[in-house]
Short mmCIF file of C-alpha atoms in Angstrom, two decimals:
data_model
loop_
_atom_site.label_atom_id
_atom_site.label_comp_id
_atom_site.label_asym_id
_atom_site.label_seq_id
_atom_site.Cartn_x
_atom_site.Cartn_y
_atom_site.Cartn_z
CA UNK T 1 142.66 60.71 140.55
CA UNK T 2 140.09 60.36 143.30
CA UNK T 3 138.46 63.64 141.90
CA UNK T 4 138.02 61.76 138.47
CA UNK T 5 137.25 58.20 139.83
CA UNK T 6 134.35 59.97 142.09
CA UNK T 7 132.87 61.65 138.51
CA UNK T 8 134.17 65.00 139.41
CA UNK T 9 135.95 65.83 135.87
CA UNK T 10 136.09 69.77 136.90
CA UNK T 11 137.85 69.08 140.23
CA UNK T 12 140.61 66.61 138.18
CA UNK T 13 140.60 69.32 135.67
CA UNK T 14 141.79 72.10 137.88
CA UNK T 15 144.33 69.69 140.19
CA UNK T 16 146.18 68.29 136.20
CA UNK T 17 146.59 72.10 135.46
CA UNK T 18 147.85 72.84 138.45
CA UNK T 19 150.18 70.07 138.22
CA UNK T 20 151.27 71.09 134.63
CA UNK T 21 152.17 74.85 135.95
CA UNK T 22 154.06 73.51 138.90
CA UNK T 23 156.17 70.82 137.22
CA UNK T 24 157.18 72.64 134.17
CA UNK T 25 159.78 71.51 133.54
CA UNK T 26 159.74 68.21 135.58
CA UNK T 27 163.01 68.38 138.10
CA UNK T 28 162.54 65.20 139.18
CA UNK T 29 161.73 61.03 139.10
CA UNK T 30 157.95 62.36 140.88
CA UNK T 31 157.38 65.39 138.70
CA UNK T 32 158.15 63.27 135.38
CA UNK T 33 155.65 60.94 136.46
CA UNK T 34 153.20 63.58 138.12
CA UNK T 35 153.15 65.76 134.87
CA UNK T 36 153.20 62.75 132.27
CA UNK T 37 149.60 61.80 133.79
CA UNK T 38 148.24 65.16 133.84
CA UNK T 39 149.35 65.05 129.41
CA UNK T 40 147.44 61.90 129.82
CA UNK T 41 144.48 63.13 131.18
CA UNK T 42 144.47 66.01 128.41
CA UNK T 43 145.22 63.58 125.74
CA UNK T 44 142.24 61.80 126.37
CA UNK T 45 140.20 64.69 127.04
CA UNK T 46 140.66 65.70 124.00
CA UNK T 47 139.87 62.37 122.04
CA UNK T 48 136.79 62.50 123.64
CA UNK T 49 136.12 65.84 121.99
CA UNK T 50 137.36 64.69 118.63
CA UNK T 51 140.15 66.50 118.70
CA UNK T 52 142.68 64.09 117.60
CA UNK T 53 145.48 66.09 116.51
CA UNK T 54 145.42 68.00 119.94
CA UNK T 55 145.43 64.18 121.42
CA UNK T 56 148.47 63.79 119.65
CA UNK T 57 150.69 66.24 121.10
CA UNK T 58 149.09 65.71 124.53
CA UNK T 59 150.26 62.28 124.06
CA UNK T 60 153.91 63.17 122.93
CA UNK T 61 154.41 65.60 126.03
CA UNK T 62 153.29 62.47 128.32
CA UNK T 63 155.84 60.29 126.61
CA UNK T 64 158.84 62.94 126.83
CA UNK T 65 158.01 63.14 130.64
CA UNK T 66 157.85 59.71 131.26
CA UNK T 67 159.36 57.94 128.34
CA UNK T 68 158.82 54.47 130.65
CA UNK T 69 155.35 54.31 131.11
CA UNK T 70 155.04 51.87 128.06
CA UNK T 71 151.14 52.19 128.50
CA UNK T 72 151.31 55.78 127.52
CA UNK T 73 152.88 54.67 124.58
CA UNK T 74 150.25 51.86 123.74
CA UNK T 75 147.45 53.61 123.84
CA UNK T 76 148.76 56.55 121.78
CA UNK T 77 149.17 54.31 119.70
CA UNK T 78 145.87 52.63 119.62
CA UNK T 79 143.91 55.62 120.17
CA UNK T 80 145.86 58.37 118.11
CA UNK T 81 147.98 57.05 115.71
CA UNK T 82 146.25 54.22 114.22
CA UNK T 83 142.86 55.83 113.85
CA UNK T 84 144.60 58.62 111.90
CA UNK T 85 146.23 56.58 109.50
CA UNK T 86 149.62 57.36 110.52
CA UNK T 87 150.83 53.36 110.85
CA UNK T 88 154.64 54.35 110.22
CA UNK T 89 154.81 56.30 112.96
CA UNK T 90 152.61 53.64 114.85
CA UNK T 91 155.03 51.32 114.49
CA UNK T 92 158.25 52.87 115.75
CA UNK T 93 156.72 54.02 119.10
CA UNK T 94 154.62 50.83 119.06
CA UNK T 95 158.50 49.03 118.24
CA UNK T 96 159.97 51.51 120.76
CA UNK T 97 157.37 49.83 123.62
CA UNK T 98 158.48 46.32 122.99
CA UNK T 99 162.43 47.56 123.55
CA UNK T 100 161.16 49.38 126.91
CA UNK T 101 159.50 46.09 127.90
CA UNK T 102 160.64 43.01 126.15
CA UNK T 103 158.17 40.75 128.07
CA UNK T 104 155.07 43.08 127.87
CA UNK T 105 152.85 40.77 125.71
CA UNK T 106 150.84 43.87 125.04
CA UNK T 107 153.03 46.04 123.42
CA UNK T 108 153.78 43.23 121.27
CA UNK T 109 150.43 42.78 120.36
CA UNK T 110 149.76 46.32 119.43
CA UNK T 111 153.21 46.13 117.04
CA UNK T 112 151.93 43.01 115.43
CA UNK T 113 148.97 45.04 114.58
CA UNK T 114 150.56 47.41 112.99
CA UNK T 115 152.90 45.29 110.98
CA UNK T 116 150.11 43.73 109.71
CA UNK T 117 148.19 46.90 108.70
CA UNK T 118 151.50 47.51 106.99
CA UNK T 119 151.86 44.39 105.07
CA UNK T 120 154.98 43.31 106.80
CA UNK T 121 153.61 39.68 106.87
CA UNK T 122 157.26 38.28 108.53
CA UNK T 123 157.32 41.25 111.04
CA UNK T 124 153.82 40.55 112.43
CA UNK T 125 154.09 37.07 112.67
CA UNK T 126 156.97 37.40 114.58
CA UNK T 127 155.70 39.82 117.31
CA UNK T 128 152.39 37.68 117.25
CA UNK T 129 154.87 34.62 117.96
CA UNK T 130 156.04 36.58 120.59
CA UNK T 131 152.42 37.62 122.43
CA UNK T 132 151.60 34.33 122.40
CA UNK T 133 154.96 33.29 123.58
CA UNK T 134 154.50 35.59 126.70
CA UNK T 135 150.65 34.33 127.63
CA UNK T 136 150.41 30.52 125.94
CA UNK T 137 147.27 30.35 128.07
CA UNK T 138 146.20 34.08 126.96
CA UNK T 139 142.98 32.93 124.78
CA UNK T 140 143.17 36.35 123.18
CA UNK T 141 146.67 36.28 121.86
CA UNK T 142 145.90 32.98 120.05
CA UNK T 143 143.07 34.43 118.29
CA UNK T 144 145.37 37.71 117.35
CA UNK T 145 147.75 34.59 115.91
CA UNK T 146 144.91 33.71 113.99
CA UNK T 147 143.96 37.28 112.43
CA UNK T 148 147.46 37.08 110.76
CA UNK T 149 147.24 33.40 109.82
CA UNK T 150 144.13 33.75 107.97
CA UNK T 151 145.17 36.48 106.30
CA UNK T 152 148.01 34.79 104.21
CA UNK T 153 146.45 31.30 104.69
CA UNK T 154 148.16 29.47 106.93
CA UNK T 155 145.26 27.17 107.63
CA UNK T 156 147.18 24.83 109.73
CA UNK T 157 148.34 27.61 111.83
CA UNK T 158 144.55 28.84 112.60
CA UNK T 159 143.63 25.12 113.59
CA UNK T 160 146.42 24.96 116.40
CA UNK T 161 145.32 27.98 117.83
CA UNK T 162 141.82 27.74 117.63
CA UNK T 163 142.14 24.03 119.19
CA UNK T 164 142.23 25.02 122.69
CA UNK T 165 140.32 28.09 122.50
CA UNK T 166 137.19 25.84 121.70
CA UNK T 167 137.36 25.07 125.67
CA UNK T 168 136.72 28.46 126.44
CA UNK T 169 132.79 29.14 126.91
CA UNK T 170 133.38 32.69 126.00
CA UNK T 171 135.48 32.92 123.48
CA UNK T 172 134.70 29.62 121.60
CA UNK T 173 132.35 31.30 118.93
CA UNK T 174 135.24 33.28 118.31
CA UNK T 175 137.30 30.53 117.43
CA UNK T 176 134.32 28.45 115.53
CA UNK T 177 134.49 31.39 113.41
CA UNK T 178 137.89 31.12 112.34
CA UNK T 179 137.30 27.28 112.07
CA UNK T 180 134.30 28.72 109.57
CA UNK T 181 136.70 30.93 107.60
CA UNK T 182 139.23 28.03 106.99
CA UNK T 183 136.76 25.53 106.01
CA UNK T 184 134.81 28.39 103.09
CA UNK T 185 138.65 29.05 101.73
CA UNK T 186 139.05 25.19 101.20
CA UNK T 187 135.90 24.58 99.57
CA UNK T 188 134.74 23.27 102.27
CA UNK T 189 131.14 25.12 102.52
CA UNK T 190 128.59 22.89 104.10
CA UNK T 191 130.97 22.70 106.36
CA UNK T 192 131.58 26.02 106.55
CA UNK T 193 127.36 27.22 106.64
CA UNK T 194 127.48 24.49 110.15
CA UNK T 195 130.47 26.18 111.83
CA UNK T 196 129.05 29.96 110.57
CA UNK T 197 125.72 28.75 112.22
CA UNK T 198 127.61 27.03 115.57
CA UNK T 199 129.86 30.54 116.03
CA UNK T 200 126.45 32.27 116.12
CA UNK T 201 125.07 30.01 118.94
CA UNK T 202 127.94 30.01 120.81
CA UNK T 203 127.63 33.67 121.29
CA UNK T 204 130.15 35.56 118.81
CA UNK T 205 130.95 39.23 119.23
CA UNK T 206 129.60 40.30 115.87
CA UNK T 207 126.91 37.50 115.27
CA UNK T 208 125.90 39.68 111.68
CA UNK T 209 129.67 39.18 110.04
CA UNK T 210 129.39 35.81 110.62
CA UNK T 211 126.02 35.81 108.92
CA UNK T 212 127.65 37.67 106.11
CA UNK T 213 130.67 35.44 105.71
CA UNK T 214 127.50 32.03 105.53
CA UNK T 215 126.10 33.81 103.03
CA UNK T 216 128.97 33.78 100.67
CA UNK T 217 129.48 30.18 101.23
CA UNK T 218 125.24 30.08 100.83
CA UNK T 219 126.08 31.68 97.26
CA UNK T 220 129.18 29.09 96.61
CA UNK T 221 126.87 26.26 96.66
CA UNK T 222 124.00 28.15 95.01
CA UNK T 223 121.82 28.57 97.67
CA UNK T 224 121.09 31.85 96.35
CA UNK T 225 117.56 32.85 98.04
CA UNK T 226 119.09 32.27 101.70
CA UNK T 227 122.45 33.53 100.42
CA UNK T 228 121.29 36.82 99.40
CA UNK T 229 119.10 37.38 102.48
CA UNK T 230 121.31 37.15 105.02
CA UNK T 231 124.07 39.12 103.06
CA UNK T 232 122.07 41.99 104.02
CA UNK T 233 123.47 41.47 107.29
CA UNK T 234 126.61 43.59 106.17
CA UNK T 235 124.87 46.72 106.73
CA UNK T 236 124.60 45.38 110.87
CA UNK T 237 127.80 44.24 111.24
CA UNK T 238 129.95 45.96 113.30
CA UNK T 239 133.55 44.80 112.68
CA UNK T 240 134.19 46.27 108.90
CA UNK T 241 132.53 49.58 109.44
CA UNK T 242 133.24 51.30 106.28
CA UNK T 243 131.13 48.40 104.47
CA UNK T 244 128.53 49.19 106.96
CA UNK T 245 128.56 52.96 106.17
CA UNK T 246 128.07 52.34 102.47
CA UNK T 247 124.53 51.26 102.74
CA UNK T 248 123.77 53.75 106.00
CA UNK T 249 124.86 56.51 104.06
CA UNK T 250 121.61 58.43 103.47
CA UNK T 251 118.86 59.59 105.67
CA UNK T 252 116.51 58.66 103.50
CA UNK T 253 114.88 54.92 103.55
CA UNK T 254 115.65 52.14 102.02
CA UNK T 255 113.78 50.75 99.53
CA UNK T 256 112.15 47.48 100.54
CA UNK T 257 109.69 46.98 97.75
CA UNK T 258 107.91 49.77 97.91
CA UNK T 259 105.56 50.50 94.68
CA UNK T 260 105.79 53.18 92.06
CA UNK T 261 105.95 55.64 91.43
CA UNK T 262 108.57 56.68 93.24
CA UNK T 263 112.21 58.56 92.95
CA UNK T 264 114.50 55.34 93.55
CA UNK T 265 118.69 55.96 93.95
CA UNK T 266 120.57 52.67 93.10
CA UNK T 267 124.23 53.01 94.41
CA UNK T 268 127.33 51.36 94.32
CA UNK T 269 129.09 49.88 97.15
CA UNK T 270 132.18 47.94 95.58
CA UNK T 271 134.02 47.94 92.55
CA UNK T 272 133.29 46.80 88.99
CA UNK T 273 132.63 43.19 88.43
CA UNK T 274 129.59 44.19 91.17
CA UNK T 275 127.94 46.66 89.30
CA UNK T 276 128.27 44.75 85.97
CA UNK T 277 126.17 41.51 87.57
CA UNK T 278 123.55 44.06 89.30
CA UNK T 279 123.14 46.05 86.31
CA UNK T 280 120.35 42.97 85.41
CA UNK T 281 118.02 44.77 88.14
CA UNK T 282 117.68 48.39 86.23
CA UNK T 283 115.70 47.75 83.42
CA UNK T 284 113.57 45.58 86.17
CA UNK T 285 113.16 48.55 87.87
CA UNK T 286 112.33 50.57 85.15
CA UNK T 287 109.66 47.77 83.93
CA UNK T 288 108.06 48.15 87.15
CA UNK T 289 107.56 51.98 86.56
CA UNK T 290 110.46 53.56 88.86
CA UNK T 291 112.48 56.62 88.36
CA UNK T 292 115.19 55.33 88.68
CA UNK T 293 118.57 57.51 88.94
CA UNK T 294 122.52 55.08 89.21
CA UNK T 295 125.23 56.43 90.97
CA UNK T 296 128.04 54.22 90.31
CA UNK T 297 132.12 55.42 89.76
CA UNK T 298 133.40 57.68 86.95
CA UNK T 299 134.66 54.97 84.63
CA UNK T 300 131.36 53.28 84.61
CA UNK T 301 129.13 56.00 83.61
CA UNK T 302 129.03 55.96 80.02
CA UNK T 303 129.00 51.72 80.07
CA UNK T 304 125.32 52.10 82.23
CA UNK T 305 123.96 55.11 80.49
CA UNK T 306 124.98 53.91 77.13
CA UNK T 307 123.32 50.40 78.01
CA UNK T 308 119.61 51.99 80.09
CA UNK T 309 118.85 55.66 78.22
CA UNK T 310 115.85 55.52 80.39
CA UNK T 311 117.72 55.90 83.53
CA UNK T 312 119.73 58.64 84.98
CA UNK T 313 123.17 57.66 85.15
CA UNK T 314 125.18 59.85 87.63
CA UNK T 315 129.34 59.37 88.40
CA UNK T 316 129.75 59.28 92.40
CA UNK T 317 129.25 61.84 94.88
CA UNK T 318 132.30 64.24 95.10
CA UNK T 319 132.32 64.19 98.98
CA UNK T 320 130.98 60.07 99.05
CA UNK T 321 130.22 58.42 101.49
CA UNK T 322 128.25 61.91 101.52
CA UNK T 323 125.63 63.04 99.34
CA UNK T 324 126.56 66.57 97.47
CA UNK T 325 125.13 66.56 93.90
CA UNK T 326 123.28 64.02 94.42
CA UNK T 327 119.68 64.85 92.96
CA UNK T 328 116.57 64.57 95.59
CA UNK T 329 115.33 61.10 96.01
CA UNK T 330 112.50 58.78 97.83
CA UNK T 331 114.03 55.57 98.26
CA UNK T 332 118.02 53.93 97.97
CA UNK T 333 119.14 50.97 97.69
CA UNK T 334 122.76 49.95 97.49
CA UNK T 335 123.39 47.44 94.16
CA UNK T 336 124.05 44.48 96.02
CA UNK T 337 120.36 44.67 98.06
CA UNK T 338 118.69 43.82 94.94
CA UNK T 339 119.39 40.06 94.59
CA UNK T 340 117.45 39.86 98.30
CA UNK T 341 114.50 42.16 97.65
CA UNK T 342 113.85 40.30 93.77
CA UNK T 343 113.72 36.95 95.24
CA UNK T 344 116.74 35.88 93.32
CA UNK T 345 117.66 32.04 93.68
CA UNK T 346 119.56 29.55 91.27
CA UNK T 347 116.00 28.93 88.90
CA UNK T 348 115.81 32.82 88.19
CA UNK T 349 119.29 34.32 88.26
#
């Protein structure tokens, strides 16, 4: 430990294998706990390398050795099991944690999370109960409350726990958020463009997602110009990152208005409604003397080629988010960039 804690990762290295060879099996109370660490230390090594299934048995040898040391448990949890998808098996070690430590608020935390990611609505609101049972004055486990409560809109629910959170200089933009949230699903969206605006000022985590969520409420009450520019701030948020991807997905630029001629990719970036309403913007394009090239899912192909001859309609990328068969291009822009970059508001839509 003092090898690692000093930056000396070769040293710690050489003293975990050593401790691996010599307590193979472990005999006793020290050499379970001894040898669980030095699994640890592997397990993360190898995260940190990418290696995630290696993680993963790393991780399992810890737990056999020490099945007690809950935190082992959490954070293979966190960092393994989750990330790969595998929430079943998430949830029984995450499950397994709570019955090891009935009053660790954490490991409740972390199965709430994965009850949710489930869809077991009753389970996670139960073990979220139960966090914020443990730490009432735990600021983050009323916010986890809310995650859940939003989600099947238990408005109420959010209010209460965002109530005393507001108090909290550091966490209250968090909180105004959710307050934000609540007031755009009740129609609510002056309201909701104030509190989207106060969140940001108060210093939230991801300032850009909360830009995103004013700009739908922007669009509700047709304030489409502002709407659609500051829905480009989905592409900088950080918190849904596969949204982000979407329209980072090439090396190439973006187009911002750049004139023709010019090789210009439109892509898609959610389902089907979407591409319908953007579809407006191709003959535009066209107009303006672009080649213009579509990528949009299988099952719209034929609809957009059928309806713009004069573009080249292509299905999606077989490896998408990645770019094989796609043909060579200048510019892309994803579909729902348009509205922004053609000045769109409620006079011109």
């Amino acid at each position: 430990r003092s090898h690692f804690e000093a930056g000396g990762l070769n040293a710690a290295a050489a003293y975990y294998r050593m401790i691996l060879k010599d307590t193979l099996p472990p005999k006793n109370g020290v050499e379970r706990v001894a040898h669980g660490e030095a699994c640890l230390w592997y397990a993360r090594q190898a995260l940190a390398e990418g290696k995630s299934g290696s993680a993963t048995d790393w991780y399992q040898q810890a737990i056999t050795a020490d099945p007690l040391a809950v935190d082992y448990r959490l954070e293979y949890v966190t960092k393994a099991l989750i990330p790969m998808n595998l929430l079943k098996n998430a949830r029984i070690e995450a499950e397994r944690a709570t019955k090891f430590e009935p009053n660790n608020a954490s490991a409740w935390k972390v199965l709430a999370g994965c009850e949710q990611a489930l869809g077991n609505v009753e389970a996670a609101i139960a073990a979220s109960d139960r966090e914020v049972e443990l730490t009432p004055n735990d600021p983050y486990a009323r916010l986890d409350r809310c995650v859940i409560a939003i989600d099947i809109g238990d408005y109420e629910t959010v209010e209460a726990m965002c109530e005393p959170v507001l108090q909290d200089k550091k966490l209250r933009g968090e909180a105004t958020n959710y307050l934000a949230m609540v007031a755009y699903r009740r129609g609510q969206h002056e309201k909701a463009i104030c509190l989207y605006e106060d969140a940001v000022a108060f210093g939230i985590a991801d300032p850009n997602l909360a830009t995103w969520n004013k700009s739908l409420a922007q669009h509700s009450i047709g304030d489409y110009r502002n709407g659609w520019r500051n829905h480009e701030a989905r592409g900088l948020q950080k918190t849904d990152k596969a949204m982000a991807l979407i329209i980072r997905r090439f090396t190439v630029p973006m187009w911002n208005g750049e004139p023709a001629p010019a090789r210009l990719h439109v892509h898609q970036e959610m389902g089907h409604g979407d591409v319908i309403a953007m579809a407006r913007y191709i003959p535009l394009l066209i107009e303006r003397g672009y080649d213009v090239r579509v990528e949009v899912m299988d099952s719209m192909v034929g609809l957009l080629q059928r309806s713009f001859p004069t573009a080249r309609v292509m299905p999606k990328a077989i490896d998408y988010p990645g770019a094989i068969g796609i043909p060579p291009f200048d510019y892309h822009i994803p579909m729902l960039s348009l509205p922004a970059l053609f000045g769109t508001d409620i006079d011109t839509v």
